[in-house]
Amino acid sequence: AQSVTQLGSHVSVSEGALVLLRCNYSSSVPPYLFWYVQYPNQGLQLLLKYTTGATLVKGINGFEAEFKKSETSFHLTKPSAHMSDAAEYFCAVSSQNTGNQFYFGTGTSLTVIP
Amino acid sequence: EPEVTQTPSHQVTQMGQEVILRCVPISNHLYFYWYRQILGQKVEFLVSFYNNEISEKSEIFDDQFSVERPDGSNFTLKIRSTKLEDSAMYFCASSEYGGIINQPQHFGDGTRLSIL
């Protein structure tokens, strides 16, 4: 079975500060890991994904995430928050064994304080 | 940039009524998906569709649900007899290729379904 846990349903950061959104996964097989962003009243947009290869993955809008197998983590970071980063962020896991299914986390709402 | 479009943006329906949610995937995409998100909860996979048939479905996708691609452009989700617990945001997605590494990266803005 696969699952994702996102610690912190709400995260607030000041503009210009580091953004850190946590994601831990559970998977009995090598996972494929994803971060999606959802702006208000919009659909999900892929930020970045890890499938194989380099464990530090860079995505759009300056975000990056690092796959750490020993910690079963895939935390999302951005060095300097921008007001436009305010959104809901979802971590998701999949694998070769789960076909086309994603397993999403419950999401983290990011607020950026001016 | 091509987009997945969904209509309507908000649908209000009486319990027990049938509802059809519509999606226009990106034109050269071959794989189509429906997800739902109950308010405050995680996004859940419902079904994937390829070559005019369902390729996978979750346990949520019971006999009340059906999908079809009636005319080569639209991709619809039908709920035959709606229940209160069907109230959710429903997202359509499409991808050019299937398989895990090429997971859907193009989601529509969603249809908010409210069952009264």
mmCIF file of C-alpha atoms in Angstrom:
data_model
loop_
_atom_site.group_PDB
_atom_site.id
_atom_site.type_symbol
_atom_site.label_atom_id
_atom_site.label_comp_id
_atom_site.label_asym_id
_atom_site.label_seq_id
_atom_site.Cartn_x
_atom_site.Cartn_y
_atom_site.Cartn_z
ATOM 1 C CA ALA A 1 0.000 0.000 0.000
ATOM 2 C CA GLN A 2 1.108 3.542 -0.620
ATOM 3 C CA SER A 3 0.318 6.732 1.209
ATOM 4 C CA VAL A 4 1.521 10.248 1.715
ATOM 5 C CA THR A 5 1.565 12.352 4.853
ATOM 6 C CA GLN A 6 1.871 16.106 4.701
ATOM 7 C CA LEU A 7 2.789 17.594 8.045
ATOM 8 C CA GLY A 8 1.149 20.912 8.652
ATOM 9 C CA SER A 9 -2.155 21.661 6.979
ATOM 10 C CA HIS A 10 -1.338 25.365 7.141
ATOM 11 C CA VAL A 11 2.040 27.051 6.795
ATOM 12 C CA SER A 12 2.665 30.791 6.997
ATOM 13 C CA VAL A 13 5.895 32.463 5.922
ATOM 14 C CA SER A 14 6.978 36.032 5.444
ATOM 15 C CA GLU A 15 7.662 37.294 1.972
ATOM 16 C CA GLY A 16 11.295 36.571 1.161
ATOM 17 C CA ALA A 17 11.609 33.811 3.741
ATOM 18 C CA LEU A 18 12.345 30.148 3.116
ATOM 19 C CA VAL A 19 9.417 27.950 2.200
ATOM 20 C CA LEU A 20 9.500 24.369 3.517
ATOM 21 C CA LEU A 21 6.530 22.072 2.966
ATOM 22 C CA ARG A 22 6.919 18.582 4.347
ATOM 23 C CA CYS A 23 5.938 15.333 2.709
ATOM 24 C CA ASN A 24 6.639 11.814 3.918
ATOM 25 C CA TYR A 25 5.637 8.770 1.931
ATOM 26 C CA SER A 26 5.046 5.122 2.528
ATOM 27 C CA SER A 27 5.731 2.675 -0.261
ATOM 28 C CA SER A 28 6.896 -0.916 -0.412
ATOM 29 C CA VAL A 29 8.344 -0.391 -3.879
ATOM 30 C CA PRO A 30 10.419 2.417 -5.378
ATOM 31 C CA PRO A 31 8.130 5.424 -5.399
ATOM 32 C CA TYR A 32 7.458 8.081 -7.925
ATOM 33 C CA LEU A 33 6.826 11.372 -6.134
ATOM 34 C CA PHE A 34 5.078 14.522 -7.223
ATOM 35 C CA TRP A 35 4.218 17.975 -5.973
ATOM 36 C CA TYR A 36 1.175 19.787 -7.313
ATOM 37 C CA VAL A 37 0.004 23.332 -6.646
ATOM 38 C CA GLN A 38 -3.607 24.481 -6.652
ATOM 39 C CA TYR A 39 -4.361 28.183 -6.870
ATOM 40 C CA PRO A 40 -7.807 29.348 -5.741
ATOM 41 C CA ASN A 41 -10.581 28.195 -8.054
ATOM 42 C CA GLN A 42 -8.116 26.464 -10.344
ATOM 43 C CA GLY A 43 -7.046 22.912 -11.087
ATOM 44 C CA LEU A 44 -3.889 21.134 -10.089
ATOM 45 C CA GLN A 45 -0.640 22.178 -11.707
ATOM 46 C CA LEU A 46 2.422 19.969 -11.639
ATOM 47 C CA LEU A 47 5.326 21.649 -9.866
ATOM 48 C CA LEU A 48 7.879 18.869 -10.108
ATOM 49 C CA LYS A 49 8.283 15.130 -10.050
ATOM 50 C CA TYR A 50 10.827 12.513 -9.067
ATOM 51 C CA THR A 51 10.868 9.203 -10.884
ATOM 52 C CA THR A 52 14.481 8.033 -11.094
ATOM 53 C CA GLY A 53 17.950 9.529 -11.230
ATOM 54 C CA ALA A 54 19.005 12.712 -9.479
ATOM 55 C CA THR A 55 17.372 13.003 -6.096
ATOM 56 C CA LEU A 56 17.257 16.804 -6.102
ATOM 57 C CA VAL A 57 14.532 17.840 -8.479
ATOM 58 C CA LYS A 58 13.957 21.362 -9.680
ATOM 59 C CA GLY A 59 10.523 22.505 -10.702
ATOM 60 C CA ILE A 60 8.707 25.568 -11.864
ATOM 61 C CA ASN A 61 8.544 28.907 -10.044
ATOM 62 C CA GLY A 62 11.826 28.309 -8.205
ATOM 63 C CA PHE A 63 10.640 25.299 -6.227
ATOM 64 C CA GLU A 64 12.706 22.203 -5.669
ATOM 65 C CA ALA A 65 12.388 18.977 -3.726
ATOM 66 C CA GLU A 66 14.806 16.319 -2.600
ATOM 67 C CA PHE A 67 14.026 12.623 -2.484
ATOM 68 C CA LYS A 68 15.547 11.117 0.651
ATOM 69 C CA LYS A 69 15.013 7.400 0.716
ATOM 70 C CA SER A 70 16.481 6.959 4.197
ATOM 71 C CA GLU A 71 13.974 9.453 5.580
ATOM 72 C CA THR A 72 11.117 8.476 3.218
ATOM 73 C CA SER A 73 10.705 12.165 2.555
ATOM 74 C CA PHE A 74 10.169 14.473 -0.399
ATOM 75 C CA HIS A 75 10.017 17.953 1.118
ATOM 76 C CA LEU A 76 9.319 20.955 -1.074
ATOM 77 C CA THR A 77 11.440 24.085 -0.678
ATOM 78 C CA LYS A 78 11.848 27.522 -2.132
ATOM 79 C CA PRO A 79 14.590 29.874 -0.931
ATOM 80 C CA SER A 80 12.515 33.047 -1.013
ATOM 81 C CA ALA A 81 8.718 33.171 -0.813
ATOM 82 C CA HIS A 82 6.752 35.425 -3.092
ATOM 83 C CA MET A 83 3.221 36.637 -2.563
ATOM 84 C CA SER A 84 2.155 34.715 -5.657
ATOM 85 C CA ASP A 85 3.197 31.436 -4.004
ATOM 86 C CA ALA A 86 0.137 31.516 -1.769
ATOM 87 C CA ALA A 87 -1.785 28.382 -2.723
ATOM 88 C CA GLU A 88 -2.587 24.814 -1.713
ATOM 89 C CA TYR A 89 0.219 22.317 -2.251
ATOM 90 C CA PHE A 90 -0.295 18.593 -2.640
ATOM 91 C CA CYS A 91 2.268 15.846 -2.462
ATOM 92 C CA ALA A 92 1.455 12.604 -4.288
ATOM 93 C CA VAL A 93 3.017 9.174 -4.621
ATOM 94 C CA SER A 94 2.728 6.538 -7.284
ATOM 95 C CA SER A 95 4.730 3.594 -8.521
ATOM 96 C CA GLN A 96 4.939 1.010 -11.241
ATOM 97 C CA ASN A 97 2.622 -1.141 -9.154
ATOM 98 C CA THR A 98 -0.216 1.353 -8.949
ATOM 99 C CA GLY A 99 -0.940 1.840 -12.612
ATOM 100 C CA ASN A 100 -2.283 5.278 -13.253
ATOM 101 C CA GLN A 101 -3.287 5.973 -9.688
ATOM 102 C CA PHE A 102 -1.921 8.749 -7.590
ATOM 103 C CA TYR A 103 -2.208 8.775 -3.838
ATOM 104 C CA PHE A 104 -2.450 12.379 -2.735
ATOM 105 C CA GLY A 105 -1.747 13.926 0.626
ATOM 106 C CA THR A 106 -4.319 16.113 2.326
ATOM 107 C CA GLY A 107 -2.559 19.254 1.214
ATOM 108 C CA THR A 108 -0.772 22.188 2.826
ATOM 109 C CA SER A 109 -2.143 25.680 2.512
ATOM 110 C CA LEU A 110 0.665 28.194 2.172
ATOM 111 C CA THR A 111 0.094 31.787 3.276
ATOM 112 C CA VAL A 112 2.688 34.431 2.450
ATOM 113 C CA ILE A 113 2.721 37.417 4.768
ATOM 114 C CA PRO A 114 3.829 40.744 3.290
ATOM 115 C CA GLU B 1 -0.752 26.811 -23.948
ATOM 116 C CA PRO B 2 -3.456 24.187 -24.482
ATOM 117 C CA GLU B 3 -5.765 23.660 -21.544
ATOM 118 C CA VAL B 4 -8.218 21.127 -20.246
ATOM 119 C CA THR B 5 -11.583 22.815 -19.963
ATOM 120 C CA GLN B 6 -14.452 21.740 -17.754
ATOM 121 C CA THR B 7 -18.080 22.768 -17.773
ATOM 122 C CA PRO B 8 -19.966 23.847 -15.828
ATOM 123 C CA SER B 9 -17.809 25.444 -13.176
ATOM 124 C CA HIS B 10 -20.537 24.905 -10.608
ATOM 125 C CA GLN B 11 -23.435 22.440 -10.742
ATOM 126 C CA VAL B 12 -26.238 22.304 -8.207
ATOM 127 C CA THR B 13 -28.433 19.202 -8.332
ATOM 128 C CA GLN B 14 -31.172 17.644 -6.233
ATOM 129 C CA MET B 15 -30.311 14.367 -4.546
ATOM 130 C CA GLY B 16 -31.336 11.421 -6.669
ATOM 131 C CA GLN B 17 -30.975 13.285 -9.943
ATOM 132 C CA GLU B 18 -28.537 12.392 -12.676
ATOM 133 C CA VAL B 19 -25.681 14.750 -13.392
ATOM 134 C CA ILE B 20 -23.199 14.905 -16.258
ATOM 135 C CA LEU B 21 -19.902 16.701 -15.881
ATOM 136 C CA ARG B 22 -18.141 17.649 -19.082
ATOM 137 C CA CYS B 23 -14.500 17.945 -19.964
ATOM 138 C CA VAL B 24 -12.648 18.825 -23.138
ATOM 139 C CA PRO B 25 -9.152 17.340 -22.893
ATOM 140 C CA ILE B 26 -6.171 18.694 -24.763
ATOM 141 C CA SER B 27 -6.629 17.734 -28.391
ATOM 142 C CA ASN B 28 -3.684 15.370 -28.961
ATOM 143 C CA HIS B 29 -4.012 13.661 -25.586
ATOM 144 C CA LEU B 30 -5.083 10.037 -25.471
ATOM 145 C CA TYR B 31 -5.431 9.326 -21.753
ATOM 146 C CA PHE B 32 -8.156 10.836 -19.643
ATOM 147 C CA TYR B 33 -8.848 10.885 -15.934
ATOM 148 C CA TRP B 34 -11.366 11.983 -13.364
ATOM 149 C CA TYR B 35 -10.498 12.888 -9.788
ATOM 150 C CA ARG B 36 -12.575 14.331 -7.007
ATOM 151 C CA GLN B 37 -11.831 16.422 -3.940
ATOM 152 C CA ILE B 38 -14.332 16.541 -1.127
ATOM 153 C CA LEU B 39 -14.076 19.842 0.708
ATOM 154 C CA GLY B 40 -11.128 19.812 3.077
ATOM 155 C CA GLN B 41 -9.958 16.387 2.011
ATOM 156 C CA LYS B 42 -7.382 14.985 -0.341
ATOM 157 C CA VAL B 43 -7.708 14.648 -4.076
ATOM 158 C CA GLU B 44 -8.876 11.119 -4.916
ATOM 159 C CA PHE B 45 -8.498 9.169 -8.131
ATOM 160 C CA LEU B 46 -11.740 7.982 -9.690
ATOM 161 C CA VAL B 47 -11.041 6.550 -13.116
ATOM 162 C CA SER B 48 -8.712 6.512 -16.091
ATOM 163 C CA PHE B 49 -9.826 6.032 -19.691
ATOM 164 C CA TYR B 50 -7.953 5.068 -22.832
ATOM 165 C CA ASN B 51 -8.950 3.799 -26.246
ATOM 166 C CA ASN B 52 -12.642 4.173 -25.434
ATOM 167 C CA GLU B 53 -12.580 2.033 -22.367
ATOM 168 C CA ILE B 54 -11.843 2.292 -18.678
ATOM 169 C CA SER B 55 -8.264 1.288 -17.939
ATOM 170 C CA GLU B 56 -8.424 1.677 -14.174
ATOM 171 C CA LYS B 57 -10.914 2.691 -11.552
ATOM 172 C CA SER B 58 -10.872 3.167 -7.820
ATOM 173 C CA GLU B 59 -13.303 1.687 -5.323
ATOM 174 C CA ILE B 60 -15.075 5.047 -5.247
ATOM 175 C CA PHE B 61 -16.097 4.550 -8.875
ATOM 176 C CA ASP B 62 -19.071 2.273 -8.302
ATOM 177 C CA ASP B 63 -22.021 1.453 -10.534
ATOM 178 C CA GLN B 64 -23.455 4.933 -10.032
ATOM 179 C CA PHE B 65 -20.595 6.375 -12.054
ATOM 180 C CA SER B 66 -19.877 6.077 -15.751
ATOM 181 C CA VAL B 67 -17.594 7.762 -18.242
ATOM 182 C CA GLU B 68 -17.663 8.114 -21.958
ATOM 183 C CA ARG B 69 -16.125 9.983 -24.825
ATOM 184 C CA PRO B 70 -19.194 10.526 -26.947
ATOM 185 C CA ASP B 71 -17.832 12.542 -29.828
ATOM 186 C CA GLY B 72 -14.051 12.401 -29.918
ATOM 187 C CA SER B 73 -13.585 15.685 -28.084
ATOM 188 C CA ASN B 74 -15.680 15.622 -24.913
ATOM 189 C CA PHE B 75 -15.007 13.318 -21.984
ATOM 190 C CA THR B 76 -17.919 13.046 -19.584
ATOM 191 C CA LEU B 77 -18.505 11.773 -16.081
ATOM 192 C CA LYS B 78 -22.067 10.748 -15.290
ATOM 193 C CA ILE B 79 -23.423 10.147 -11.816
ATOM 194 C CA ARG B 80 -26.693 8.301 -12.223
ATOM 195 C CA SER B 81 -28.455 8.984 -8.934
ATOM 196 C CA THR B 82 -26.620 11.556 -6.899
ATOM 197 C CA LYS B 83 -26.151 11.317 -3.155
ATOM 198 C CA LEU B 84 -25.265 14.029 -0.679
ATOM 199 C CA GLU B 85 -21.792 12.574 -0.315
ATOM 200 C CA ASP B 86 -21.142 13.120 -4.024
ATOM 201 C CA SER B 87 -20.761 16.825 -3.286
ATOM 202 C CA ALA B 88 -17.185 17.616 -4.211
ATOM 203 C CA MET B 89 -14.923 19.311 -6.694
ATOM 204 C CA TYR B 90 -14.438 17.070 -9.707
ATOM 205 C CA PHE B 91 -11.278 17.437 -11.759
ATOM 206 C CA CYS B 92 -10.685 16.166 -15.251
ATOM 207 C CA ALA B 93 -7.147 15.563 -16.475
ATOM 208 C CA SER B 94 -5.530 14.387 -19.664
ATOM 209 C CA SER B 95 -2.125 13.220 -20.777
ATOM 210 C CA GLU B 96 -0.535 12.467 -24.100
ATOM 211 C CA TYR B 97 0.961 9.227 -22.882
ATOM 212 C CA GLY B 98 -0.012 6.766 -20.212
ATOM 213 C CA GLY B 99 2.100 5.095 -17.589
ATOM 214 C CA ILE B 100 3.468 6.296 -14.346
ATOM 215 C CA ILE B 101 6.333 8.440 -15.574
ATOM 216 C CA ASN B 102 4.020 10.351 -17.859
ATOM 217 C CA GLN B 103 1.325 10.952 -15.305
ATOM 218 C CA PRO B 104 -1.343 13.533 -16.047
ATOM 219 C CA GLN B 105 0.098 16.961 -15.887
ATOM 220 C CA HIS B 106 -2.836 18.844 -17.303
ATOM 221 C CA PHE B 107 -5.804 19.334 -15.032
ATOM 222 C CA GLY B 108 -8.931 21.331 -15.645
ATOM 223 C CA ASP B 109 -10.120 23.970 -13.197
ATOM 224 C CA GLY B 110 -12.749 21.626 -11.847
ATOM 225 C CA THR B 111 -16.519 21.476 -11.526
ATOM 226 C CA ARG B 112 -17.917 22.079 -8.083
ATOM 227 C CA LEU B 113 -20.855 19.722 -7.624
ATOM 228 C CA SER B 114 -23.311 20.562 -4.874
ATOM 229 C CA ILE B 115 -26.024 18.039 -4.033
ATOM 230 C CA LEU B 116 -29.052 19.368 -2.174
#
